[in-house]
């Protein structure tokens, strides 16, 4: 699985907003500059990502001196998959196509099923983790079990 810098930054920004929503000063919008500094994200790049997240219904925005960004739904209801789909589209594709749209022949025919199984596993993990869990550092047990396997790190 390859994640773009846009997805990485979007997930970090969402986690930052989730942490802010549950911490001191909760309920106040967070500026793009605050997020950029906290997560070391290039500010101009972050602005375009936040615009995408706003258009995708992940964040709300308010302009002005009291303006900034906040999550559009409770952080517990926003999965990592939700954020990834807004930024990069479908979770798994091969050459820009959905696996079920591919046509493999002969000995390569089973590859389509491998790509579909890969997408199913990817979806299972990314939909089971919320930005609230990332922000709190309390990941689901299935995730911690996978990470505990030394083979996961190589």
PDB file of C-alpha atoms in Angstrom:
ATOM      1  CA  UNK A   1       0.000   0.000   0.000  1.00  0.00           C
ATOM      2  CA  UNK A   2       1.278   3.403  -0.921  1.00  0.00           C
ATOM      3  CA  UNK A   3      -0.114   6.533   0.700  1.00  0.00           C
ATOM      4  CA  UNK A   4       0.466   9.943  -0.812  1.00  0.00           C
ATOM      5  CA  UNK A   5       1.884  12.868   1.135  1.00  0.00           C
ATOM      6  CA  UNK A   6      -1.569  14.479   0.808  1.00  0.00           C
ATOM      7  CA  UNK A   7      -3.171  11.519   2.618  1.00  0.00           C
ATOM      8  CA  UNK A   8      -0.484  11.478   5.300  1.00  0.00           C
ATOM      9  CA  UNK A   9      -0.925  15.198   5.946  1.00  0.00           C
ATOM     10  CA  UNK A  10      -4.727  14.941   5.863  1.00  0.00           C
ATOM     11  CA  UNK A  11      -4.703  12.152   8.448  1.00  0.00           C
ATOM     12  CA  UNK A  12      -2.293  14.102  10.656  1.00  0.00           C
ATOM     13  CA  UNK A  13      -4.451  17.230  10.377  1.00  0.00           C
ATOM     14  CA  UNK A  14      -7.588  15.243  11.242  1.00  0.00           C
ATOM     15  CA  UNK A  15      -5.844  13.724  14.273  1.00  0.00           C
ATOM     16  CA  UNK A  16      -4.730  17.191  15.368  1.00  0.00           C
ATOM     17  CA  UNK A  17      -8.305  18.470  15.081  1.00  0.00           C
ATOM     18  CA  UNK A  18      -9.574  15.426  16.992  1.00  0.00           C
ATOM     19  CA  UNK A  19      -7.077  16.047  19.803  1.00  0.00           C
ATOM     20  CA  UNK A  20      -8.027  19.714  19.940  1.00  0.00           C
ATOM     21  CA  UNK A  21     -11.745  18.881  20.020  1.00  0.00           C
ATOM     22  CA  UNK A  22     -11.286  16.746  23.132  1.00  0.00           C
ATOM     23  CA  UNK A  23      -8.607  18.811  24.874  1.00  0.00           C
ATOM     24  CA  UNK A  24      -8.452  22.208  26.571  1.00  0.00           C
ATOM     25  CA  UNK A  25     -10.054  24.942  24.497  1.00  0.00           C
ATOM     26  CA  UNK A  26     -12.308  22.422  22.797  1.00  0.00           C
ATOM     27  CA  UNK A  27     -15.010  23.800  20.618  1.00  0.00           C
ATOM     28  CA  UNK A  28     -12.821  26.580  19.222  1.00  0.00           C
ATOM     29  CA  UNK A  29     -11.735  26.487  15.601  1.00  0.00           C
ATOM     30  CA  UNK A  30      -8.072  25.683  14.950  1.00  0.00           C
ATOM     31  CA  UNK A  31      -6.202  27.740  12.364  1.00  0.00           C
ATOM     32  CA  UNK A  32      -4.387  26.134   9.479  1.00  0.00           C
ATOM     33  CA  UNK A  33      -1.167  27.713  10.802  1.00  0.00           C
ATOM     34  CA  UNK A  34      -1.651  26.039  14.185  1.00  0.00           C
ATOM     35  CA  UNK A  35      -2.166  22.651  12.526  1.00  0.00           C
ATOM     36  CA  UNK A  36       0.769  23.194  10.171  1.00  0.00           C
ATOM     37  CA  UNK A  37       3.110  24.074  13.041  1.00  0.00           C
ATOM     38  CA  UNK A  38       1.927  21.245  15.300  1.00  0.00           C
ATOM     39  CA  UNK A  39       2.276  18.603  12.586  1.00  0.00           C
ATOM     40  CA  UNK A  40       5.147  20.155  10.591  1.00  0.00           C
ATOM     41  CA  UNK A  41       3.102  20.332   7.403  1.00  0.00           C
ATOM     42  CA  UNK A  42       3.895  22.914   4.716  1.00  0.00           C
ATOM     43  CA  UNK A  43       1.195  25.602   5.258  1.00  0.00           C
ATOM     44  CA  UNK A  44       0.249  26.163   1.597  1.00  0.00           C
ATOM     45  CA  UNK A  45      -0.021  22.422   0.996  1.00  0.00           C
ATOM     46  CA  UNK A  46      -2.171  22.085   4.122  1.00  0.00           C
ATOM     47  CA  UNK A  47      -4.550  24.808   2.949  1.00  0.00           C
ATOM     48  CA  UNK A  48      -5.401  22.851  -0.209  1.00  0.00           C
ATOM     49  CA  UNK A  49      -5.801  19.641   1.805  1.00  0.00           C
ATOM     50  CA  UNK A  50      -8.137  21.340   4.280  1.00  0.00           C
ATOM     51  CA  UNK A  51     -10.184  22.656   1.349  1.00  0.00           C
ATOM     52  CA  UNK A  52     -10.535  19.086   0.055  1.00  0.00           C
ATOM     53  CA  UNK A  53     -11.501  17.863   3.532  1.00  0.00           C
ATOM     54  CA  UNK A  54     -14.093  20.632   3.782  1.00  0.00           C
ATOM     55  CA  UNK A  55     -15.574  19.780   0.393  1.00  0.00           C
ATOM     56  CA  UNK A  56     -15.593  16.109   1.411  1.00  0.00           C
ATOM     57  CA  UNK A  57     -17.520  16.780   4.614  1.00  0.00           C
ATOM     58  CA  UNK A  58     -14.718  15.895   7.024  1.00  0.00           C
ATOM     59  CA  UNK A  59     -14.113  19.410   8.376  1.00  0.00           C
ATOM     60  CA  UNK A  60     -16.000  22.669   8.679  1.00  0.00           C
ATOM     61  CA  UNK A  61     -14.354  26.052   8.277  1.00  0.00           C
ATOM     62  CA  UNK A  62     -15.011  29.578   9.435  1.00  0.00           C
ATOM     63  CA  UNK A  63     -13.288  32.694   8.164  1.00  0.00           C
ATOM     64  CA  UNK A  64     -12.290  35.733  10.173  1.00  0.00           C
ATOM     65  CA  UNK A  65     -10.317  36.473  13.331  1.00  0.00           C
ATOM     66  CA  UNK A  66     -12.154  33.765  15.273  1.00  0.00           C
ATOM     67  CA  UNK A  67     -12.007  31.413  12.304  1.00  0.00           C
ATOM     68  CA  UNK A  68     -10.345  28.124  11.654  1.00  0.00           C
ATOM     69  CA  UNK A  69     -11.222  24.476  11.187  1.00  0.00           C
ATOM     70  CA  UNK A  70     -12.977  21.800  13.213  1.00  0.00           C
ATOM     71  CA  UNK A  71     -14.224  18.288  12.511  1.00  0.00           C
ATOM     72  CA  UNK A  72     -17.640  18.116  10.852  1.00  0.00           C
ATOM     73  CA  UNK A  73     -18.613  15.027  12.878  1.00  0.00           C
ATOM     74  CA  UNK A  74     -17.454  13.551  16.155  1.00  0.00           C
ATOM     75  CA  UNK A  75     -13.923  12.185  15.730  1.00  0.00           C
ATOM     76  CA  UNK A  76     -15.159   8.736  16.764  1.00  0.00           C
ATOM     77  CA  UNK A  77     -17.332   8.683  13.637  1.00  0.00           C
ATOM     78  CA  UNK A  78     -14.563   9.570  11.163  1.00  0.00           C
ATOM     79  CA  UNK A  79     -12.525   6.589  10.050  1.00  0.00           C
ATOM     80  CA  UNK A  80      -9.120   6.736   8.438  1.00  0.00           C
ATOM     81  CA  UNK A  81     -10.784   5.292   5.327  1.00  0.00           C
ATOM     82  CA  UNK A  82     -13.173   8.274   5.214  1.00  0.00           C
ATOM     83  CA  UNK A  83     -10.262  10.715   5.093  1.00  0.00           C
ATOM     84  CA  UNK A  84      -8.296   8.671   2.543  1.00  0.00           C
ATOM     85  CA  UNK A  85     -11.285   8.399   0.196  1.00  0.00           C
ATOM     86  CA  UNK A  86     -11.830  12.178   0.281  1.00  0.00           C
ATOM     87  CA  UNK A  87      -8.198  12.874  -0.570  1.00  0.00           C
ATOM     88  CA  UNK A  88      -7.238  10.038  -2.931  1.00  0.00           C
ATOM     89  CA  UNK A  89     -10.467   8.302  -3.937  1.00  0.00           C
ATOM     90  CA  UNK A  90     -11.046   4.538  -3.690  1.00  0.00           C
ATOM     91  CA  UNK A  91      -8.851   2.605  -1.280  1.00  0.00           C
ATOM     92  CA  UNK A  92      -7.394   0.115  -3.713  1.00  0.00           C
ATOM     93  CA  UNK A  93      -6.939   0.395  -7.415  1.00  0.00           C
ATOM     94  CA  UNK A  94      -4.682  -1.087 -10.039  1.00  0.00           C
ATOM     95  CA  UNK A  95      -3.494   1.278 -12.732  1.00  0.00           C
ATOM     96  CA  UNK A  96      -6.265   3.673 -11.700  1.00  0.00           C
ATOM     97  CA  UNK A  97      -9.053   1.084 -12.003  1.00  0.00           C
ATOM     98  CA  UNK A  98     -11.105  -0.727  -9.401  1.00  0.00           C
ATOM     99  CA  UNK A  99     -10.019  -4.396  -9.121  1.00  0.00           C
ATOM    100  CA  UNK A 100     -13.425  -5.727 -10.189  1.00  0.00           C
ATOM    101  CA  UNK A 101     -13.133  -3.797 -13.474  1.00  0.00           C
ATOM    102  CA  UNK A 102      -9.901  -5.493 -14.519  1.00  0.00           C
ATOM    103  CA  UNK A 103      -9.777  -8.335 -16.993  1.00  0.00           C
ATOM    104  CA  UNK A 104      -7.076 -10.907 -16.411  1.00  0.00           C
ATOM    105  CA  UNK A 105      -6.667 -13.991 -18.577  1.00  0.00           C
ATOM    106  CA  UNK A 106      -5.136 -17.427 -18.295  1.00  0.00           C
ATOM    107  CA  UNK A 107      -2.662 -18.005 -15.477  1.00  0.00           C
ATOM    108  CA  UNK A 108      -3.001 -14.378 -14.278  1.00  0.00           C
ATOM    109  CA  UNK A 109      -6.796 -14.631 -13.750  1.00  0.00           C
ATOM    110  CA  UNK A 110      -6.441 -15.157  -9.966  1.00  0.00           C
ATOM    111  CA  UNK A 111      -4.704 -11.769  -9.573  1.00  0.00           C
ATOM    112  CA  UNK A 112      -8.074 -10.040  -9.666  1.00  0.00           C
ATOM    113  CA  UNK A 113      -9.161 -11.992  -6.584  1.00  0.00           C
ATOM    114  CA  UNK A 114      -5.886 -11.152  -4.839  1.00  0.00           C
ATOM    115  CA  UNK A 115      -6.452  -7.419  -5.447  1.00  0.00           C
ATOM    116  CA  UNK A 116     -10.041  -7.669  -4.200  1.00  0.00           C
ATOM    117  CA  UNK A 117      -8.903  -9.535  -1.064  1.00  0.00           C
ATOM    118  CA  UNK A 118      -6.204  -6.904  -0.510  1.00  0.00           C
ATOM    119  CA  UNK A 119      -8.798  -4.150  -0.752  1.00  0.00           C
ATOM    120  CA  UNK A 120     -11.072  -5.994   1.692  1.00  0.00           C
ATOM    121  CA  UNK A 121      -8.262  -6.272   4.269  1.00  0.00           C
ATOM    122  CA  UNK A 122      -7.246  -2.667   3.739  1.00  0.00           C
ATOM    123  CA  UNK A 123     -10.855  -1.572   4.181  1.00  0.00           C
ATOM    124  CA  UNK A 124     -11.258  -3.710   7.316  1.00  0.00           C
ATOM    125  CA  UNK A 125      -8.318  -1.999   8.995  1.00  0.00           C
ATOM    126  CA  UNK A 126      -8.846   1.567   7.790  1.00  0.00           C
ATOM    127  CA  UNK A 127     -12.570   1.566   8.534  1.00  0.00           C
ATOM    128  CA  UNK A 128     -12.013   0.152  12.026  1.00  0.00           C
ATOM    129  CA  UNK A 129      -9.729   2.984  13.175  1.00  0.00           C
ATOM    130  CA  UNK A 130     -11.149   6.429  13.903  1.00  0.00           C
ATOM    131  CA  UNK A 131      -9.255   9.689  13.990  1.00  0.00           C
ATOM    132  CA  UNK A 132     -10.234   9.883  17.690  1.00  0.00           C
ATOM    133  CA  UNK A 133      -8.389   6.622  18.360  1.00  0.00           C
ATOM    134  CA  UNK A 134      -5.322   7.857  16.495  1.00  0.00           C
ATOM    135  CA  UNK A 135      -5.367  11.153  18.399  1.00  0.00           C
ATOM    136  CA  UNK A 136      -5.723   9.345  21.740  1.00  0.00           C
ATOM    137  CA  UNK A 137      -3.184   6.651  20.869  1.00  0.00           C
ATOM    138  CA  UNK A 138      -5.723   3.957  21.739  1.00  0.00           C
ATOM    139  CA  UNK A 139      -5.926   1.768  18.680  1.00  0.00           C
ATOM    140  CA  UNK A 140      -8.284  -1.214  18.355  1.00  0.00           C
ATOM    141  CA  UNK A 141      -6.965  -4.522  19.663  1.00  0.00           C
ATOM    142  CA  UNK A 142      -6.765  -6.029  16.158  1.00  0.00           C
ATOM    143  CA  UNK A 143      -4.361  -3.266  15.142  1.00  0.00           C
ATOM    144  CA  UNK A 144      -2.148  -3.675  18.201  1.00  0.00           C
ATOM    145  CA  UNK A 145      -2.057  -7.436  17.584  1.00  0.00           C
ATOM    146  CA  UNK A 146      -0.907  -6.914  13.999  1.00  0.00           C
ATOM    147  CA  UNK A 147       1.745  -4.408  15.078  1.00  0.00           C
ATOM    148  CA  UNK A 148       3.009  -6.769  17.807  1.00  0.00           C
ATOM    149  CA  UNK A 149       4.123  -9.253  15.137  1.00  0.00           C
ATOM    150  CA  UNK A 150       7.784  -8.467  14.312  1.00  0.00           C
ATOM    151  CA  UNK A 151       7.133  -9.423  10.687  1.00  0.00           C
ATOM    152  CA  UNK A 152       4.828  -6.398  10.413  1.00  0.00           C
ATOM    153  CA  UNK A 153       7.826  -4.102  10.760  1.00  0.00           C
ATOM    154  CA  UNK A 154       9.795  -5.473   7.806  1.00  0.00           C
TER     155      UNK A 154
END
